[in-house]
């Protein structure tokens, strides 16, 4: 696979492929910018392809696509390893094969395209590289209640309870408030709402699921 | 302060200001996209304004600019609170004043500008909003050895040792390898390199500092 972009300034591409072991300047600063651009461009792809996914689902899908191992895979497809500039220590120890070094170079290369050709060029390049991977994602995921139930069963936890807490508004525009409660092994409660009881339950289940799945720094 | 952007499609701005307590559709999905765009645009600003900052420094500067409290502050300057659409429960409990709700609306609004006017419009808008804040950041931070020393002293840890491990290359292009070692209360070692012993020490100090400061999920 080749990068569908031709650099006007080849020195930007070269810098993107220069690992810190080769001294300064190197690709570390570009990697910071590329990581952020990649996050935004893939976020937009998921926003378009998964119109019903919640924020939490899109976030999880993105971390399936954008993580060290996945980016290293893309770097290998682009054969970046052969073009990396490494210090002699990393060369000897085979640094050109290491996931973290490859993933960083890939991110830096995304920034290099942005700096060389602007956002549209960068976006086109990233979208081309990720098109197949995004297309391979489950299109419409199981609903939140089902996913929560499966998670709880897989972990040997009892099933949640859904409690209708109240309703709001006139008959034709009623809003339902539902709590989803997991009691054991720890108490987790979330308040959902929606235009039907079912939608409110899905909403509450999604929130509980997010708490169970998301890293603590969330 | 006003948003320096005029929406073609006012419904996008309205959706960005619709909190989940008002039912669906709401601004949660847009918030995901806006958060990512904001991260990329502010990353680029720092990449430009802080040409000597390392990846770790830029990352810390960005989190000073882009966090719940800071974004809520921007939302207040834009008087978003008055325009939020909230469910009656949140209305009663003063949700329009809450940092998290305001910050989320701000992020969603960034996405709305992107969806309505494209990347350049979104970038211009964000850069205008953040210009003063970015200008107020320390332009050249203290060097890494000084910052590491200050951190260690503030935490009552002993000072680090710098050990020249070796050199590489010819006299005119020599590269120095230096380890920075913290022994107590836990052992942290990092290998730095640079075209002088001093630069290699700074490099190693920066890496130790990153390990001390960065969240464990890094």
Short mmCIF file of C-alpha atoms in Angstrom, two decimals:
data_model
loop_
_atom_site.label_atom_id
_atom_site.label_comp_id
_atom_site.label_asym_id
_atom_site.label_seq_id
_atom_site.Cartn_x
_atom_site.Cartn_y
_atom_site.Cartn_z
CA UNK A 1 0.00 0.00 0.00
CA UNK A 2 1.21 3.49 -0.77
CA UNK A 3 0.38 6.79 0.81
CA UNK A 4 -2.10 8.53 -1.51
CA UNK A 5 -0.26 11.80 -1.10
CA UNK A 6 2.74 13.34 -2.78
CA UNK A 7 4.79 15.69 -0.60
CA UNK A 8 5.76 19.08 -1.96
CA UNK A 9 8.30 19.42 0.84
CA UNK A 10 10.02 16.06 1.19
CA UNK A 11 11.86 17.21 4.31
CA UNK A 12 8.57 17.11 6.23
CA UNK A 13 8.11 13.45 5.37
CA UNK A 14 11.72 12.75 6.31
CA UNK A 15 11.30 14.46 9.68
CA UNK A 16 8.13 12.45 10.34
CA UNK A 17 10.17 9.28 9.93
CA UNK A 18 13.03 10.39 12.20
CA UNK A 19 12.87 8.66 15.57
CA UNK A 20 14.18 10.37 18.67
CA UNK A 21 17.03 7.84 18.88
CA UNK A 22 18.53 9.61 15.85
CA UNK A 23 18.84 12.88 17.83
CA UNK A 24 17.09 16.20 17.28
CA UNK A 25 15.09 17.34 15.41
CA UNK A 26 12.89 14.26 15.36
CA UNK A 27 9.25 13.30 14.92
CA UNK A 28 8.08 13.67 18.54
CA UNK A 29 6.42 17.06 18.15
CA UNK A 30 4.80 16.05 14.87
CA UNK A 31 3.48 12.92 16.53
CA UNK A 32 1.59 15.11 19.03
CA UNK A 33 -0.06 17.05 16.22
CA UNK A 34 -0.73 13.95 14.11
CA UNK A 35 -2.33 12.09 16.98
CA UNK A 36 -4.78 14.96 17.46
CA UNK A 37 -5.58 15.26 13.74
CA UNK A 38 -6.11 11.54 13.44
CA UNK A 39 -8.49 11.61 16.39
CA UNK A 40 -10.56 14.36 14.78
CA UNK A 41 -10.68 12.87 11.29
CA UNK A 42 -11.61 9.39 12.50
CA UNK A 43 -14.18 10.94 14.86
CA UNK A 44 -15.83 12.57 11.86
CA UNK A 45 -15.84 9.29 9.91
CA UNK A 46 -17.63 7.55 12.79
CA UNK A 47 -19.99 10.49 13.23
CA UNK A 48 -21.05 9.95 9.61
CA UNK A 49 -21.05 6.16 9.41
CA UNK A 50 -22.66 5.53 12.81
CA UNK A 51 -25.47 8.09 13.04
CA UNK A 52 -27.16 6.22 15.87
CA UNK A 53 -24.09 5.48 17.96
CA UNK A 54 -23.78 7.31 21.24
CA UNK A 55 -20.75 9.29 22.26
CA UNK A 56 -19.50 6.35 24.34
CA UNK A 57 -19.89 3.91 21.43
CA UNK A 58 -18.10 6.21 19.00
CA UNK A 59 -15.32 6.64 21.52
CA UNK A 60 -14.89 2.88 21.85
CA UNK A 61 -15.01 2.34 18.09
CA UNK A 62 -12.37 4.99 17.62
CA UNK A 63 -10.04 3.38 20.12
CA UNK A 64 -10.42 0.12 18.16
CA UNK A 65 -9.20 1.96 15.05
CA UNK A 66 -6.68 4.34 16.58
CA UNK A 67 -4.36 2.56 18.98
CA UNK A 68 -0.68 1.63 18.96
CA UNK A 69 -1.15 -1.80 17.46
CA UNK A 70 -3.59 -0.69 14.75
CA UNK A 71 -1.42 2.25 13.72
CA UNK A 72 1.68 0.05 13.66
CA UNK A 73 -0.24 -2.23 11.29
CA UNK A 74 -0.94 0.70 8.98
CA UNK A 75 2.70 1.76 9.20
CA UNK A 76 3.74 -1.75 8.11
CA UNK A 77 1.32 -1.69 5.18
CA UNK A 78 2.94 1.58 4.14
CA UNK A 79 6.36 -0.04 4.70
CA UNK A 80 7.42 2.83 6.93
CA UNK A 81 9.84 0.56 8.81
CA UNK A 82 12.26 0.53 5.88
CA UNK A 83 12.29 4.31 5.72
CA UNK A 84 12.66 5.09 9.44
CA UNK A 85 15.70 7.01 10.57
CA UNK A 86 16.89 5.47 13.83
CA UNK A 87 19.93 5.80 16.07
CA UNK A 88 22.40 2.95 15.89
CA UNK A 89 21.22 1.41 19.17
CA UNK A 90 17.63 1.16 17.95
CA UNK A 91 18.85 -0.07 14.57
CA UNK A 92 20.74 -2.93 16.17
CA UNK A 93 17.88 -3.91 18.44
CA UNK A 94 15.39 -3.89 15.55
CA UNK A 95 13.50 -0.74 16.52
CA UNK A 96 12.07 -0.51 13.00
CA UNK A 97 9.90 -3.48 13.86
CA UNK A 98 8.61 -2.15 17.17
CA UNK A 99 4.91 -1.22 17.36
CA UNK A 100 5.39 1.96 19.35
CA UNK A 101 8.04 3.38 17.02
CA UNK A 102 6.00 2.51 13.94
CA UNK A 103 2.77 3.93 15.36
CA UNK A 104 4.51 7.17 16.33
CA UNK A 105 5.95 7.51 12.83
CA UNK A 106 2.51 6.95 11.33
CA UNK A 107 1.02 9.70 13.50
CA UNK A 108 3.86 12.04 12.62
CA UNK A 109 3.32 11.33 8.94
CA UNK A 110 -0.34 12.38 9.29
CA UNK A 111 0.87 15.70 10.70
CA UNK A 112 3.42 16.03 7.90
CA UNK A 113 0.65 15.73 5.30
CA UNK A 114 -1.34 18.39 7.16
CA UNK A 115 1.62 20.77 7.36
CA UNK A 116 2.50 20.18 3.72
CA UNK A 117 -0.91 20.09 2.08
CA UNK A 118 -3.51 21.41 4.52
CA UNK A 119 -6.49 19.86 6.24
CA UNK A 120 -8.36 18.58 3.19
CA UNK A 121 -5.32 16.70 1.91
CA UNK A 122 -4.73 15.24 5.37
CA UNK A 123 -8.39 14.30 5.75
CA UNK A 124 -8.48 12.63 2.31
CA UNK A 125 -5.31 10.68 3.09
CA UNK A 126 -6.55 9.46 6.47
CA UNK A 127 -10.00 8.61 5.15
CA UNK A 128 -8.46 6.53 2.36
CA UNK A 129 -6.23 4.67 4.81
CA UNK A 130 -9.07 3.95 7.25
CA UNK A 131 -11.90 3.36 4.76
CA UNK A 132 -11.78 -0.45 4.85
CA UNK A 133 -11.35 -0.58 8.59
CA UNK A 134 -14.29 1.74 9.21
CA UNK A 135 -16.43 -0.20 6.74
CA UNK A 136 -15.60 -3.41 8.62
CA UNK A 137 -16.97 -2.09 11.92
CA UNK A 138 -20.35 -3.40 13.01
CA UNK A 139 -22.78 -1.00 11.36
CA UNK A 140 -25.58 -1.01 13.86
CA UNK A 141 -24.51 -2.33 17.16
CA UNK A 142 -26.75 -4.23 19.50
CA UNK A 143 -28.92 -2.00 21.61
CA UNK A 144 -27.59 -0.79 24.92
CA UNK A 145 -29.82 -3.00 27.10
CA UNK A 146 -28.62 -6.08 25.25
CA UNK A 147 -24.99 -5.05 25.47
CA UNK A 148 -25.31 -4.28 29.18
CA UNK A 149 -27.00 -7.63 29.81
CA UNK A 150 -24.24 -9.46 27.93
CA UNK A 151 -21.51 -7.66 29.83
CA UNK A 152 -23.12 -8.41 33.19
CA UNK A 153 -23.66 -12.07 32.33
CA UNK A 154 -20.11 -12.45 31.04
CA UNK A 155 -18.84 -11.12 34.37
CA UNK A 156 -21.24 -13.19 36.49
CA UNK A 157 -23.11 -10.14 37.78
CA UNK A 158 -26.89 -10.13 38.35
CA UNK A 159 -29.08 -8.38 35.78
CA UNK A 160 -30.03 -4.72 36.22
CA UNK A 161 -33.37 -3.32 37.25
CA UNK A 162 -35.17 -0.60 35.32
CA UNK A 163 -37.40 1.67 37.37
CA UNK A 164 -39.78 4.21 35.93
CA UNK A 165 -39.12 7.28 38.03
CA UNK A 166 -41.63 9.64 36.48
CA UNK A 167 -42.86 11.35 33.36
CA UNK A 168 -42.92 14.93 32.24
CA UNK A 169 -44.86 17.00 29.74
CA UNK A 170 -48.17 16.65 27.91
CA UNK A 171 -49.45 13.40 26.46
CA UNK A 172 -48.31 14.16 22.92
CA UNK A 173 -44.78 15.08 24.02
CA UNK A 174 -44.25 13.00 27.09
CA UNK A 175 -40.75 12.39 28.40
CA UNK A 176 -40.01 9.29 30.48
CA UNK A 177 -37.45 9.11 33.27
CA UNK A 178 -36.05 5.69 34.03
CA UNK A 179 -33.32 4.58 36.40
CA UNK A 180 -31.14 1.62 35.58
CA UNK A 181 -29.81 0.03 38.75
CA UNK A 182 -27.10 -2.57 39.20
CA UNK A 183 -26.98 -3.66 42.84
CA UNK A 184 -24.12 -6.13 43.04
CA UNK A 185 -21.17 -6.43 43.37
CA UNK A 186 -21.32 -2.67 43.54
CA UNK A 187 -24.16 -0.21 43.23
CA UNK A 188 -24.29 1.64 39.93
CA UNK A 189 -27.28 3.81 39.10
CA UNK A 190 -27.91 5.95 36.08
CA UNK A 191 -30.88 8.10 35.10
CA UNK A 192 -32.04 7.86 31.49
CA UNK A 193 -34.74 9.67 29.63
CA UNK A 194 -36.50 9.44 26.33
CA UNK A 195 -39.76 9.89 24.46
CA UNK A 196 -40.81 6.34 25.35
CA UNK A 197 -40.19 4.10 28.28
CA UNK A 198 -38.11 1.81 26.04
CA UNK A 199 -35.91 4.66 24.85
CA UNK A 200 -35.42 5.89 28.39
CA UNK A 201 -34.33 2.39 29.44
CA UNK A 202 -31.86 2.20 26.56
CA UNK A 203 -30.51 5.58 27.54
CA UNK A 204 -30.03 4.54 31.17
CA UNK A 205 -28.45 1.21 30.16
CA UNK A 206 -25.99 3.03 27.93
CA UNK A 207 -24.91 5.26 30.81
CA UNK A 208 -24.35 2.30 33.13
CA UNK A 209 -22.41 0.55 30.37
CA UNK A 210 -20.24 3.60 29.88
CA UNK A 211 -19.33 3.62 33.54
CA UNK A 212 -18.43 -0.06 33.38
CA UNK A 213 -16.38 0.23 30.19
CA UNK A 214 -14.76 3.58 30.30
CA UNK A 215 -11.33 4.10 31.80
CA UNK A 216 -11.31 5.75 35.19
CA UNK A 217 -9.77 8.91 33.83
CA UNK A 218 -12.90 9.49 31.67
CA UNK B 1 -18.00 38.01 23.72
CA UNK B 2 -19.70 36.73 20.61
CA UNK B 3 -18.94 33.73 18.46
CA UNK B 4 -17.15 35.05 15.36
CA UNK B 5 -19.22 32.79 13.16
CA UNK B 6 -22.64 33.10 11.58
CA UNK B 7 -24.46 29.81 11.07
CA UNK B 8 -26.04 29.07 7.71
CA UNK B 9 -28.02 26.26 9.31
CA UNK B 10 -29.29 27.56 12.65
CA UNK B 11 -30.61 24.11 13.59
CA UNK B 12 -27.02 22.89 14.01
CA UNK B 13 -26.33 25.60 16.58
CA UNK B 14 -29.61 24.77 18.34
CA UNK B 15 -28.73 21.07 18.49
CA UNK B 16 -25.30 21.91 19.91
CA UNK B 17 -27.04 23.68 22.78
CA UNK B 18 -29.50 20.88 23.52
CA UNK B 19 -28.52 18.96 26.63
CA UNK B 20 -29.41 15.32 27.00
CA UNK B 21 -31.86 16.16 29.77
CA UNK B 22 -34.10 17.63 27.05
CA UNK B 23 -34.37 14.21 25.36
CA UNK B 24 -33.15 13.13 21.92
CA UNK B 25 -31.66 14.33 19.64
CA UNK B 26 -29.19 16.20 21.80
CA UNK B 27 -25.63 17.47 21.71
CA UNK B 28 -23.84 14.34 22.97
CA UNK B 29 -22.65 13.07 19.59
CA UNK B 30 -21.58 16.54 18.51
CA UNK B 31 -19.64 16.92 21.73
CA UNK B 32 -17.56 13.86 20.76
CA UNK B 33 -16.69 15.40 17.41
CA UNK B 34 -16.11 18.87 18.84
CA UNK B 35 -13.80 17.59 21.54
CA UNK B 36 -11.62 15.94 18.88
CA UNK B 37 -11.59 19.01 16.63
CA UNK B 38 -10.72 21.28 19.53
CA UNK B 39 -7.85 18.99 20.48
CA UNK B 40 -6.42 19.14 16.96
CA UNK B 41 -6.82 22.88 16.47
CA UNK B 42 -5.30 23.77 19.83
CA UNK B 43 -2.51 21.25 19.20
CA UNK B 44 -1.66 23.11 16.01
CA UNK B 45 -1.66 26.46 17.82
CA UNK B 46 0.81 25.14 20.38
CA UNK B 47 2.89 23.50 17.66
CA UNK B 48 3.29 26.94 16.12
CA UNK B 49 3.66 29.10 19.22
CA UNK B 50 5.95 26.73 21.14
CA UNK B 51 8.46 25.49 18.58
CA UNK B 52 10.85 24.25 21.26
CA UNK B 53 8.33 22.54 23.51
CA UNK B 54 8.46 18.79 23.65
CA UNK B 55 5.49 16.56 23.05
CA UNK B 56 4.96 16.21 26.80
CA UNK B 57 5.06 19.97 27.36
CA UNK B 58 2.60 20.65 24.54
CA UNK B 59 0.33 18.00 25.95
CA UNK B 60 0.38 19.63 29.38
CA UNK B 61 -0.17 23.10 27.93
CA UNK B 62 -3.13 21.83 25.95
CA UNK B 63 -4.74 20.33 29.01
CA UNK B 64 -4.40 23.71 30.71
CA UNK B 65 -6.38 25.24 27.84
CA UNK B 66 -8.81 22.46 27.07
CA UNK B 67 -10.44 21.11 30.22
CA UNK B 68 -13.90 21.22 31.69
CA UNK B 69 -13.36 24.34 33.75
CA UNK B 70 -11.62 26.29 30.99
CA UNK B 71 -14.25 25.39 28.40
CA UNK B 72 -17.05 26.26 30.82
CA UNK B 73 -15.38 29.65 31.20
CA UNK B 74 -15.44 30.17 27.45
CA UNK B 75 -19.06 29.03 27.35
CA UNK B 76 -19.90 31.68 29.97
CA UNK B 77 -18.11 34.39 28.00
CA UNK B 78 -20.24 33.39 25.02
CA UNK B 79 -23.30 33.40 27.31
CA UNK B 80 -24.23 29.90 26.20
CA UNK B 81 -25.99 29.25 29.51
CA UNK B 82 -28.89 31.47 28.54
CA UNK B 83 -29.36 29.63 25.27
CA UNK B 84 -29.10 26.04 26.54
CA UNK B 85 -32.06 23.75 26.07
CA UNK B 86 -32.43 21.68 29.24
CA UNK B 87 -35.00 19.30 30.65
CA UNK B 88 -37.14 20.70 33.44
CA UNK B 89 -35.20 18.85 36.15
CA UNK B 90 -31.90 20.39 35.07
CA UNK B 91 -33.60 23.75 34.63
CA UNK B 92 -34.84 23.70 38.21
CA UNK B 93 -31.52 22.60 39.64
CA UNK B 94 -29.63 25.29 37.70
CA UNK B 95 -27.93 23.01 35.15
CA UNK B 96 -27.22 26.03 32.94
CA UNK B 97 -24.66 27.09 35.48
CA UNK B 98 -22.91 23.74 35.75
CA UNK B 99 -19.37 23.48 34.36
CA UNK B 100 -19.80 20.07 32.76
CA UNK B 101 -22.98 21.02 30.90
CA UNK B 102 -21.47 24.30 29.71
CA UNK B 103 -18.21 22.68 28.60
CA UNK B 104 -20.07 19.98 26.68
CA UNK B 105 -22.17 22.62 24.91
CA UNK B 106 -19.04 24.53 23.99
CA UNK B 107 -17.46 21.42 22.46
CA UNK B 108 -20.66 20.64 20.58
CA UNK B 109 -20.74 24.18 19.25
CA UNK B 110 -17.24 23.73 17.83
CA UNK B 111 -18.50 20.66 15.97
CA UNK B 112 -21.55 22.58 14.77
CA UNK B 113 -19.31 25.24 13.20
CA UNK B 114 -17.31 22.49 11.50
CA UNK B 115 -20.41 20.76 10.15
CA UNK B 116 -21.90 24.05 9.01
CA UNK B 117 -18.87 25.85 7.60
CA UNK B 118 -16.02 23.35 7.22
CA UNK B 119 -12.61 23.04 8.82
CA UNK B 120 -11.24 26.48 8.01
CA UNK B 121 -14.25 28.23 9.54
CA UNK B 122 -14.01 26.01 12.63
CA UNK B 123 -10.27 26.58 12.92
CA UNK B 124 -10.66 30.36 12.59
CA UNK B 125 -13.38 30.38 15.23
CA UNK B 126 -11.40 28.30 17.71
CA UNK B 127 -8.19 30.24 17.13
CA UNK B 128 -10.01 33.51 17.77
CA UNK B 129 -11.51 32.16 20.99
CA UNK B 130 -8.20 30.80 22.28
CA UNK B 131 -5.85 33.50 20.99
CA UNK B 132 -5.54 35.41 24.28
CA UNK B 133 -5.24 32.27 26.34
CA UNK B 134 -2.50 30.85 24.14
CA UNK B 135 -0.67 34.18 24.15
CA UNK B 136 -0.78 34.18 27.95
CA UNK B 137 1.02 30.84 28.24
CA UNK B 138 4.66 30.95 29.31
CA UNK B 139 6.53 31.29 26.01
CA UNK B 140 9.69 29.44 26.90
CA UNK B 141 9.30 27.21 29.86
CA UNK B 142 12.07 26.37 32.28
CA UNK B 143 14.36 23.69 31.02
CA UNK B 144 13.60 20.07 31.81
CA UNK B 145 16.38 19.59 34.37
CA UNK B 146 15.12 22.58 36.35
CA UNK B 147 11.51 21.44 36.19
CA UNK B 148 12.47 17.90 37.23
CA UNK B 149 14.53 19.25 40.12
CA UNK B 150 11.65 21.45 41.27
CA UNK B 151 9.18 18.59 41.10
CA UNK B 152 11.46 16.27 43.08
CA UNK B 153 12.16 18.92 45.73
CA UNK B 154 8.47 19.77 46.04
CA UNK B 155 7.75 16.10 46.71
CA UNK B 156 10.65 15.61 49.07
CA UNK B 157 12.47 13.20 46.78
CA UNK B 158 16.27 13.16 46.40
CA UNK B 159 17.78 14.75 43.28
CA UNK B 160 18.46 12.65 40.19
CA UNK B 161 21.80 11.47 38.90
CA UNK B 162 22.95 11.98 35.35
CA UNK B 163 25.30 9.35 33.98
CA UNK B 164 27.13 9.60 30.69
CA UNK B 165 26.60 6.17 29.17
CA UNK B 166 28.54 6.63 25.97
CA UNK B 167 29.00 8.56 22.78
CA UNK B 168 28.51 7.74 19.15
CA UNK B 169 29.76 9.09 15.83
CA UNK B 170 32.67 11.24 14.70
CA UNK B 171 33.95 14.26 16.57
CA UNK B 172 32.09 16.78 14.41
CA UNK B 173 28.77 14.95 14.76
CA UNK B 174 29.03 13.29 18.12
CA UNK B 175 25.91 12.05 19.88
CA UNK B 176 25.86 11.73 23.66
CA UNK B 177 23.90 9.12 25.61
CA UNK B 178 22.99 10.03 29.15
CA UNK B 179 20.87 8.23 31.71
CA UNK B 180 18.84 10.16 34.24
CA UNK B 181 18.28 8.07 37.36
CA UNK B 182 15.94 8.67 40.27
CA UNK B 183 16.60 6.07 42.97
CA UNK B 184 14.08 6.81 45.69
CA UNK B 185 11.29 6.32 46.61
CA UNK B 186 11.12 4.30 43.43
CA UNK B 187 13.62 3.67 40.67
CA UNK B 188 12.98 5.59 37.48
CA UNK B 189 15.54 5.58 34.71
CA UNK B 190 15.40 7.17 31.30
CA UNK B 191 17.91 7.29 28.48
CA UNK B 192 18.40 10.64 26.76
CA UNK B 193 20.51 11.65 23.84
CA UNK B 194 21.63 14.79 22.13
CA UNK B 195 24.42 16.55 20.30
CA UNK B 196 25.94 17.71 23.60
CA UNK B 197 26.09 16.26 27.05
CA UNK B 198 23.84 19.06 28.28
CA UNK B 199 21.19 18.40 25.65
CA UNK B 200 21.27 14.68 26.37
CA UNK B 201 20.74 15.41 30.08
CA UNK B 202 17.80 17.68 29.27
CA UNK B 203 16.35 14.98 27.07
CA UNK B 204 16.67 12.34 29.79
CA UNK B 205 15.24 14.70 32.44
CA UNK B 206 12.23 15.40 30.22
CA UNK B 207 11.51 11.69 29.89
CA UNK B 208 11.68 11.11 33.64
CA UNK B 209 9.44 14.12 34.17
CA UNK B 210 6.92 12.76 31.66
CA UNK B 211 6.72 9.50 33.57
CA UNK B 212 6.16 11.37 36.80
CA UNK B 213 3.53 13.70 35.39
CA UNK B 214 1.65 11.72 32.82
CA UNK B 215 -1.48 9.76 33.67
CA UNK B 216 -0.96 6.04 33.91
CA UNK B 217 -3.06 5.38 30.83
CA UNK B 218 -0.53 7.33 28.70
#
